[in-house]
PDB file of C-alpha atoms in Angstrom:
ATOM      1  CA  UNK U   1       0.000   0.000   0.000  1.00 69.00           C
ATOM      2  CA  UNK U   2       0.765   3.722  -0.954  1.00 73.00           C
ATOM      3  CA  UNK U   3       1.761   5.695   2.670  1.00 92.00           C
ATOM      4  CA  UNK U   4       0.088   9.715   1.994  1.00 96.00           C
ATOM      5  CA  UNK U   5       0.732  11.604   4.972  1.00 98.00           C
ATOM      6  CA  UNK U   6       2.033  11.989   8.395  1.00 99.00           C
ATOM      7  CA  UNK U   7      -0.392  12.620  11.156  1.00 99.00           C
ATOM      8  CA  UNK U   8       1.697  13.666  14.360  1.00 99.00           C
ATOM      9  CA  UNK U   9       0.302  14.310  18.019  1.00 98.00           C
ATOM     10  CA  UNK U  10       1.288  17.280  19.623  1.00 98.00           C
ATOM     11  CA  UNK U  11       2.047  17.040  22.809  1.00 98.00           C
ATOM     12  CA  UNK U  12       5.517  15.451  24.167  1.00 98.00           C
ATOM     13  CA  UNK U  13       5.506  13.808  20.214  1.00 99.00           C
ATOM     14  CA  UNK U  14       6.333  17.333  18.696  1.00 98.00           C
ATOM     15  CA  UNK U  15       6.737  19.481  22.022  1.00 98.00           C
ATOM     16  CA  UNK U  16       7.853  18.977  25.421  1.00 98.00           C
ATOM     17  CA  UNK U  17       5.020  20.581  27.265  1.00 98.00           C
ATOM     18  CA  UNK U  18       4.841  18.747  30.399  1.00 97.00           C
ATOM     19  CA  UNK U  19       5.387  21.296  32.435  1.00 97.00           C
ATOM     20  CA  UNK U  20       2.095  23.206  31.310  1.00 97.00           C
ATOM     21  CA  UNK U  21       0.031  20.125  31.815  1.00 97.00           C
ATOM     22  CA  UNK U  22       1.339  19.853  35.144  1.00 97.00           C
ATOM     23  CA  UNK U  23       0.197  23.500  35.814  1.00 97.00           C
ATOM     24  CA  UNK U  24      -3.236  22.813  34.040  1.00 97.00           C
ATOM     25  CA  UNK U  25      -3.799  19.285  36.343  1.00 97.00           C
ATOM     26  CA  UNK U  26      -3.403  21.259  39.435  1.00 97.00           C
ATOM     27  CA  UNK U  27      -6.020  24.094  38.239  1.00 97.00           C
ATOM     28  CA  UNK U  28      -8.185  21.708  37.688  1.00 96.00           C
ATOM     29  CA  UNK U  29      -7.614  19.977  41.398  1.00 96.00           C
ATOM     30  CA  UNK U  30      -7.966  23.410  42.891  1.00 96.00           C
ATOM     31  CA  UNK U  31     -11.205  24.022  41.087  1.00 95.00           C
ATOM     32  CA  UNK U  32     -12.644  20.281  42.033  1.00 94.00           C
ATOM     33  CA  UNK U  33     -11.515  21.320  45.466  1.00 93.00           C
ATOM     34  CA  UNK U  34      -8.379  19.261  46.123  1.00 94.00           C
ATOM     35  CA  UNK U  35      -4.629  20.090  46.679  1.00 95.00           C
ATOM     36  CA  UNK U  36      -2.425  20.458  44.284  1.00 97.00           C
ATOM     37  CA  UNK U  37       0.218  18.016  43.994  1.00 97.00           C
ATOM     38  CA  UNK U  38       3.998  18.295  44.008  1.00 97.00           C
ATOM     39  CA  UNK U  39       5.856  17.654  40.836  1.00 98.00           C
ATOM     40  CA  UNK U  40       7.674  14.154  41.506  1.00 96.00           C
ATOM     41  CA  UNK U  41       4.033  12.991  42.264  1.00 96.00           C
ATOM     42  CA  UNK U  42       2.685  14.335  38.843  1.00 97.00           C
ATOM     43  CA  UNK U  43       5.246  12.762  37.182  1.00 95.00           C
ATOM     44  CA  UNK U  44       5.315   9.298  38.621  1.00 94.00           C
ATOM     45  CA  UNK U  45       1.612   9.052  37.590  1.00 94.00           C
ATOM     46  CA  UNK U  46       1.814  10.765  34.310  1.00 93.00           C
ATOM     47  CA  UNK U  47       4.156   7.805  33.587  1.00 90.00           C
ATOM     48  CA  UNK U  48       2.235   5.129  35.023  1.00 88.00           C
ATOM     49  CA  UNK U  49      -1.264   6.807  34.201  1.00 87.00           C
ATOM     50  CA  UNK U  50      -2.682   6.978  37.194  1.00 91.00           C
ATOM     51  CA  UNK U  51      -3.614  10.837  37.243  1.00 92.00           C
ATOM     52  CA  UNK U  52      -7.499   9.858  37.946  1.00 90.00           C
ATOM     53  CA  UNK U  53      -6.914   8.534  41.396  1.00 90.00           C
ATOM     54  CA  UNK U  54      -7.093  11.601  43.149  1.00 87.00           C
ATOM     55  CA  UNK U  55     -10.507  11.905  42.272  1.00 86.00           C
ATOM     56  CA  UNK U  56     -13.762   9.656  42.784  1.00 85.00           C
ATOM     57  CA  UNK U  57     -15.232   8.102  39.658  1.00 87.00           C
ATOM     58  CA  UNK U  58     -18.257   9.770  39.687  1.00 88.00           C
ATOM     59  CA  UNK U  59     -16.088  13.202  39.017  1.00 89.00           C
ATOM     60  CA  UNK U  60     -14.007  12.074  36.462  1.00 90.00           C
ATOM     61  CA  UNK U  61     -15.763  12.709  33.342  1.00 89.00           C
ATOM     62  CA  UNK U  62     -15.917  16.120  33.975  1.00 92.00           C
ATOM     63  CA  UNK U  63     -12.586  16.520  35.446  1.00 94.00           C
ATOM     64  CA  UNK U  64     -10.790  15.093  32.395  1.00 93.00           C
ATOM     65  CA  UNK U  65     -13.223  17.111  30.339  1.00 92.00           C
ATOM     66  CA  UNK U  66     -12.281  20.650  31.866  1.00 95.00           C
ATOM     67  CA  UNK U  67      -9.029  20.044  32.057  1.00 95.00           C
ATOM     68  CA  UNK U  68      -8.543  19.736  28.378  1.00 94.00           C
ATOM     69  CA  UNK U  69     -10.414  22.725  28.134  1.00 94.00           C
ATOM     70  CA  UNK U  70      -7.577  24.565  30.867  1.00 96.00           C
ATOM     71  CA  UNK U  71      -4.633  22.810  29.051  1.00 96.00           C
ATOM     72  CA  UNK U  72      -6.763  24.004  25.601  1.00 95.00           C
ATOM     73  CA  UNK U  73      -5.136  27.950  26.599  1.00 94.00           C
ATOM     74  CA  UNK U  74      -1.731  27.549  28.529  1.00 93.00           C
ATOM     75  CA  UNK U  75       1.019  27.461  25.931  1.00 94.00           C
ATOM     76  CA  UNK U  76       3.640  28.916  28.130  1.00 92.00           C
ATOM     77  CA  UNK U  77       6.315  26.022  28.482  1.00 93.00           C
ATOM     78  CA  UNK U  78       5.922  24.546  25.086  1.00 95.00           C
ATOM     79  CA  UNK U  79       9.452  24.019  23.223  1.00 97.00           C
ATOM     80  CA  UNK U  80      10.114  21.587  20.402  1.00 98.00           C
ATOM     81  CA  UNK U  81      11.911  18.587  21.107  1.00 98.00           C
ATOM     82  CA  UNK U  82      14.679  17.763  19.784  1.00 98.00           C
ATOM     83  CA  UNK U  83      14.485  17.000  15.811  1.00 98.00           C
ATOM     84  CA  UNK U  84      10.920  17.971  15.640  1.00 98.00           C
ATOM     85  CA  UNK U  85      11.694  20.334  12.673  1.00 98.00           C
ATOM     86  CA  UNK U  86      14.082  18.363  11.037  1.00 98.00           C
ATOM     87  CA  UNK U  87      11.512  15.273  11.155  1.00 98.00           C
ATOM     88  CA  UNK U  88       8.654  17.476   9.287  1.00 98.00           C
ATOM     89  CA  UNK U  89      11.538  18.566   6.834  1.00 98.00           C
ATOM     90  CA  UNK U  90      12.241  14.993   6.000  1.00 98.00           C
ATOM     91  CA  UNK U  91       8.692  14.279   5.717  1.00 98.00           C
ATOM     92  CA  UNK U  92       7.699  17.002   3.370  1.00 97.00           C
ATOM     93  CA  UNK U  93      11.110  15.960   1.318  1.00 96.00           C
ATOM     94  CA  UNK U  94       9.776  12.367   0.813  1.00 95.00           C
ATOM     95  CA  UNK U  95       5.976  14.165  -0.175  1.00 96.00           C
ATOM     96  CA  UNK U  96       4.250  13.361   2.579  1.00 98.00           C
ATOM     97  CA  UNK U  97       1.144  15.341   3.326  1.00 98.00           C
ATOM     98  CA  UNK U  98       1.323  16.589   7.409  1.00 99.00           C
ATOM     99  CA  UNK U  99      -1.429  17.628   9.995  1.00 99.00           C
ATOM    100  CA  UNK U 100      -0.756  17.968  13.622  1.00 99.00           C
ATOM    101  CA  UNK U 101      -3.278  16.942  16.291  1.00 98.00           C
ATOM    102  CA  UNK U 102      -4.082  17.756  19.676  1.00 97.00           C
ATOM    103  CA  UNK U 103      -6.686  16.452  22.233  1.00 95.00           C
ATOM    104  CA  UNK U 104      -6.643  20.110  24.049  1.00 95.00           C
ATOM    105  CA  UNK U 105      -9.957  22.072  23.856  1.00 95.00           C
ATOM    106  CA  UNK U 106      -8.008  24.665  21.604  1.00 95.00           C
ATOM    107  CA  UNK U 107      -9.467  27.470  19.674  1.00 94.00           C
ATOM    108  CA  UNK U 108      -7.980  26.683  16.136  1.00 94.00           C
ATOM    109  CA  UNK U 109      -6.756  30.080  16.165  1.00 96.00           C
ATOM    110  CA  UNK U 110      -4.506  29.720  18.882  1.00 96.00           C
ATOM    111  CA  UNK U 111      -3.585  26.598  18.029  1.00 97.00           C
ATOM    112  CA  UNK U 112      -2.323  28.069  14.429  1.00 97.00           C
ATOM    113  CA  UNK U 113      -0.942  30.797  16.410  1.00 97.00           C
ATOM    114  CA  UNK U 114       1.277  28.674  18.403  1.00 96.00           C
ATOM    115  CA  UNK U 115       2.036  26.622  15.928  1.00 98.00           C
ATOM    116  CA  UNK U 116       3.361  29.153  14.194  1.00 97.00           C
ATOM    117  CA  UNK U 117       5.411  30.539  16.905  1.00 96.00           C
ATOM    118  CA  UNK U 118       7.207  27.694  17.045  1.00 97.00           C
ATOM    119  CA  UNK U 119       8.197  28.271  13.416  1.00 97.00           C
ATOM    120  CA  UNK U 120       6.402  24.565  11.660  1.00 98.00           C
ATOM    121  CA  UNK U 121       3.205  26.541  10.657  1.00 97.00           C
ATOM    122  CA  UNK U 122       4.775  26.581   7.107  1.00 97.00           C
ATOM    123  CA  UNK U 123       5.394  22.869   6.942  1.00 98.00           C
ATOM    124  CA  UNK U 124       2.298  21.654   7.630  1.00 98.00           C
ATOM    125  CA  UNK U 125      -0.848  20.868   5.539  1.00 99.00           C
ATOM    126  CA  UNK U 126      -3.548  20.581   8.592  1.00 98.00           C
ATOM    127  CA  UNK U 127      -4.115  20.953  12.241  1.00 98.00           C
ATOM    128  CA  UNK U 128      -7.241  19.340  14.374  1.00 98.00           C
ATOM    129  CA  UNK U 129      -7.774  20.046  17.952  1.00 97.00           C
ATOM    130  CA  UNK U 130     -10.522  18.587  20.384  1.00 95.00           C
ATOM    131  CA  UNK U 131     -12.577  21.435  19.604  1.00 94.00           C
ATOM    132  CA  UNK U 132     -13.417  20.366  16.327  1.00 94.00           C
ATOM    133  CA  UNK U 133     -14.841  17.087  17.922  1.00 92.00           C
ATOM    134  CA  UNK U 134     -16.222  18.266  20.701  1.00 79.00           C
ATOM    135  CA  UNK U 135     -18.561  15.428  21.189  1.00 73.00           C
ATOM    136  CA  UNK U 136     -16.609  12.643  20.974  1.00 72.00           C
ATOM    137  CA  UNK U 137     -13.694  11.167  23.302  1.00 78.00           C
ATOM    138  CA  UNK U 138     -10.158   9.309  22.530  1.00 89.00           C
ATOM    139  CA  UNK U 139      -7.850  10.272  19.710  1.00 95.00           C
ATOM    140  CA  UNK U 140      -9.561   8.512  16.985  1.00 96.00           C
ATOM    141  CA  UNK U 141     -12.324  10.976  15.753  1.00 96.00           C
ATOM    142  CA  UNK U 142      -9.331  13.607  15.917  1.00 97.00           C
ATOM    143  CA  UNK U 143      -7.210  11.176  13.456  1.00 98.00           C
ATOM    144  CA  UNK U 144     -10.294  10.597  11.641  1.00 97.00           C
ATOM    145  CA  UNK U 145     -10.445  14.683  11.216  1.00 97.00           C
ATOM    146  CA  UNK U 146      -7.015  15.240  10.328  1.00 98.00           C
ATOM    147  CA  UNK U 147      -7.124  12.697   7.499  1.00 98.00           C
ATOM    148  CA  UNK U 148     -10.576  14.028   6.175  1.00 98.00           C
ATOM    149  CA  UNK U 149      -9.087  17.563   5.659  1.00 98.00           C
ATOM    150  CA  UNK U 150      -5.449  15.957   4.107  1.00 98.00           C
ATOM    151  CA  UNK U 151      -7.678  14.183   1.594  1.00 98.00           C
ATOM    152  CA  UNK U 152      -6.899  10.782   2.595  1.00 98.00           C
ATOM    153  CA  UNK U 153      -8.079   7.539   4.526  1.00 97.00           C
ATOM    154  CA  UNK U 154      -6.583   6.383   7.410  1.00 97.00           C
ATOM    155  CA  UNK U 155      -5.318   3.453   6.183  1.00 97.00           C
ATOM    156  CA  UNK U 156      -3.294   5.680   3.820  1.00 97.00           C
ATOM    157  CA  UNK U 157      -1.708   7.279   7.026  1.00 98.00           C
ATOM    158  CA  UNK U 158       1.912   7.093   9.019  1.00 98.00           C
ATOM    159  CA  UNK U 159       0.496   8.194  13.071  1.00 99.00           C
ATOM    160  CA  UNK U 160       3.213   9.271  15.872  1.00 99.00           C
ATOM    161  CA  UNK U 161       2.344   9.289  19.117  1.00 99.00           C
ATOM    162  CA  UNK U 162       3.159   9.102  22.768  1.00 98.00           C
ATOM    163  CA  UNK U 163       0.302   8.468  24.878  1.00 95.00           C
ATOM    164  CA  UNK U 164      -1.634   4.392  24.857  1.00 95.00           C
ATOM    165  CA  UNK U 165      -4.506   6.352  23.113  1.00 95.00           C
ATOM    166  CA  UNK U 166      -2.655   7.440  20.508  1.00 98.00           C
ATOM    167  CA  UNK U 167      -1.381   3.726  19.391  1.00 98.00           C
ATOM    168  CA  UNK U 168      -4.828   2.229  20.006  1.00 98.00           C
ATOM    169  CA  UNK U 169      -6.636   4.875  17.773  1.00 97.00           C
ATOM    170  CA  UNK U 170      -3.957   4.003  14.852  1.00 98.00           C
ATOM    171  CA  UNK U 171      -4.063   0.616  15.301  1.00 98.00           C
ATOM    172  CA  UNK U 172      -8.063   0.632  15.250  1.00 97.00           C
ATOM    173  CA  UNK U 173      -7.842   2.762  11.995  1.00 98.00           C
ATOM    174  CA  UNK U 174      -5.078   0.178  10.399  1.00 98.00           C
ATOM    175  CA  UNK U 175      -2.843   3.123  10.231  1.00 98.00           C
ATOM    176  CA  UNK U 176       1.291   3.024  10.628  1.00 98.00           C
ATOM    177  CA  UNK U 177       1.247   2.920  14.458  1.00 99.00           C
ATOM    178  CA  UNK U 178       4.468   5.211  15.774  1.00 99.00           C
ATOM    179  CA  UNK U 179       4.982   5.549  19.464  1.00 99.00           C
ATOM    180  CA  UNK U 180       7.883   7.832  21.150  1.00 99.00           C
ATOM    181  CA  UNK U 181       9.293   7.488  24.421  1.00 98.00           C
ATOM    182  CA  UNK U 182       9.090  11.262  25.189  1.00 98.00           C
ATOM    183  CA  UNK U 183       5.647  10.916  26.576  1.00 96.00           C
ATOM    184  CA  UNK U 184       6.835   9.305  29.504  1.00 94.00           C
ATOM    185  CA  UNK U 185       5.574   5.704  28.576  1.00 94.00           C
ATOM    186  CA  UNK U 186       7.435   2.719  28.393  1.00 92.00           C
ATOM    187  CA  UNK U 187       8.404   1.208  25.226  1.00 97.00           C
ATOM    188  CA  UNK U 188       6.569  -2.369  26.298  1.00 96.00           C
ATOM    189  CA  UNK U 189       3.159  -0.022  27.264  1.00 95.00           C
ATOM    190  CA  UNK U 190       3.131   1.313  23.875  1.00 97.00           C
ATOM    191  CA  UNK U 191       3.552  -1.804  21.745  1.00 98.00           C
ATOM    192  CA  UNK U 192       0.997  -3.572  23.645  1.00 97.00           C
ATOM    193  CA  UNK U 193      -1.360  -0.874  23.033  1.00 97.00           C
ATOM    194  CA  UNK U 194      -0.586  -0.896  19.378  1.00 98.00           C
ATOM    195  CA  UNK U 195       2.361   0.553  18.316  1.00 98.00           C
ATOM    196  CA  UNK U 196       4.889  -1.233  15.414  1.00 98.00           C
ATOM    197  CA  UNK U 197       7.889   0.781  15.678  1.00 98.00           C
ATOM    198  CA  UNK U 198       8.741   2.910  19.228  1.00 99.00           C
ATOM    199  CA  UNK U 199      11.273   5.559  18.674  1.00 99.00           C
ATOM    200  CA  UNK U 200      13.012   7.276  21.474  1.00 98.00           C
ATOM    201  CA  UNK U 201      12.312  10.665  19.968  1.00 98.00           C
ATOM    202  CA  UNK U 202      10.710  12.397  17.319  1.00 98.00           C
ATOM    203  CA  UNK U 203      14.593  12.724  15.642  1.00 98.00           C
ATOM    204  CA  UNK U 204      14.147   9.341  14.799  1.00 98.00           C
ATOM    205  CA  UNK U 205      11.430   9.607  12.713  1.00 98.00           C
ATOM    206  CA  UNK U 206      12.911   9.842   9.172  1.00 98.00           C
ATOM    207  CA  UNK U 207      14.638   6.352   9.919  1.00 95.00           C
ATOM    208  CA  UNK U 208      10.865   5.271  10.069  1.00 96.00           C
ATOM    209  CA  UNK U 209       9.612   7.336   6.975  1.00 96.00           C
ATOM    210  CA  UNK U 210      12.300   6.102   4.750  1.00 94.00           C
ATOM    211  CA  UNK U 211      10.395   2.846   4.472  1.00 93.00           C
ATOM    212  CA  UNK U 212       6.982   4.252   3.835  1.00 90.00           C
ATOM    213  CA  UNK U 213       7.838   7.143   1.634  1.00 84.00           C
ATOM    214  CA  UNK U 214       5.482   7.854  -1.279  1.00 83.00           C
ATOM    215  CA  UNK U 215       8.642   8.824  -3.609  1.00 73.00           C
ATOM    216  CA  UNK U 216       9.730   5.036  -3.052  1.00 63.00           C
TER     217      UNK U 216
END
């Protein structure tokens, strides 16, 4: 099969922006009326996903809900990682159409707007953010999105990710399943969930896109 395009999470896949979720989590405590938590503590369960256990089920809907709406504005800590621009240069070298996704509750505006701040406006085709799903949950509708408005089917599609969701919705939609260790999961985590290659950064990519290049 013919490989189209490139559909890339955001979020520690392009940019290390752990720091702002950490600031948006403990918003969100504050406004469900619990404490904040330290850092180490964030971390640890970040890694080991176990974020929802400071809250009672019944909560957590909502929680996870306004938090991607809190997360949707705070920008302030983002930074590419390492390779991110040189990965989206190799891609659009080997004619791959791009989009970048993001679960956050963003106004596409200010999504654009940061995305072009960090200087890879200009070598993308697309961007999709929650808001443009609002109604629906897990990465998949959003990979659904991004491939509507690149022209393409899923199938069609290379997906990098670092989060269980992201390998599960790419292996549901038959896509190239990518997974990258900057997200905090472990490499085992994200191949059970889905993923055929794990990369320990996004710098790796192009030894990935090599094989599925349309120019090949």
């Amino acid at each position: 099969m013919a490989f189209k395009a490139l559909i890339l999470d955001f979020d520690q896949t392009l940019v290390d922006s752990i720091r702002d979720f950490y600031a948006a989590y403990n918003l969100c405590l504050v406004k469900y009326g619990k404490p904040p938590i330290e850092w180490h503590i964030f971390l640890q369960d970040y890694r080991n996903d176990r974020l929802a256990r400071f809250l009672p089920d019944r909560l957590q809907r909502n929680f996870w809900k306004d938090f991607l709406h809190i997360i949707g504005r705070i920008f302030d800590n983002c930074r590419l990682l390492p390779g991110s621009r040189e990965a989206l240069l190799f891609a659009r070298g080997c004619s791959f159409l791009i989009a970048v996704t993001t679960g956050r509750y963003s106004p596409s505006t200010l999504f654009h707007y940061w995305l072009s701040l960090l200087g890879i406006k200009r070598l993308i085709d697309a961007a999709v953010t929650r808001a443009e799903v609002p109604t629906s949950e897990g990465k998949l509708p959003i990979f659904v999105k991004a491939a509507q408005k690149l022209g393409v089917d899923p199938q069609e599609c290379v997906i990098v990710g670092d989060y269980l969701d992201d390998m599960q919705a790419a292996s549901q939609l038959r896509a190239v399943a990518v997974g990258v260790l900057t997200g905090y999961m472990d490499s085992k985590a994200l191949k059970s969930a889905g993923a055929q290659w794990v990369l320990d950064g996004i710098y790796q990519l192009p030894l990935v896109l090599s094989r599925y290049s349309p120019k090949r």
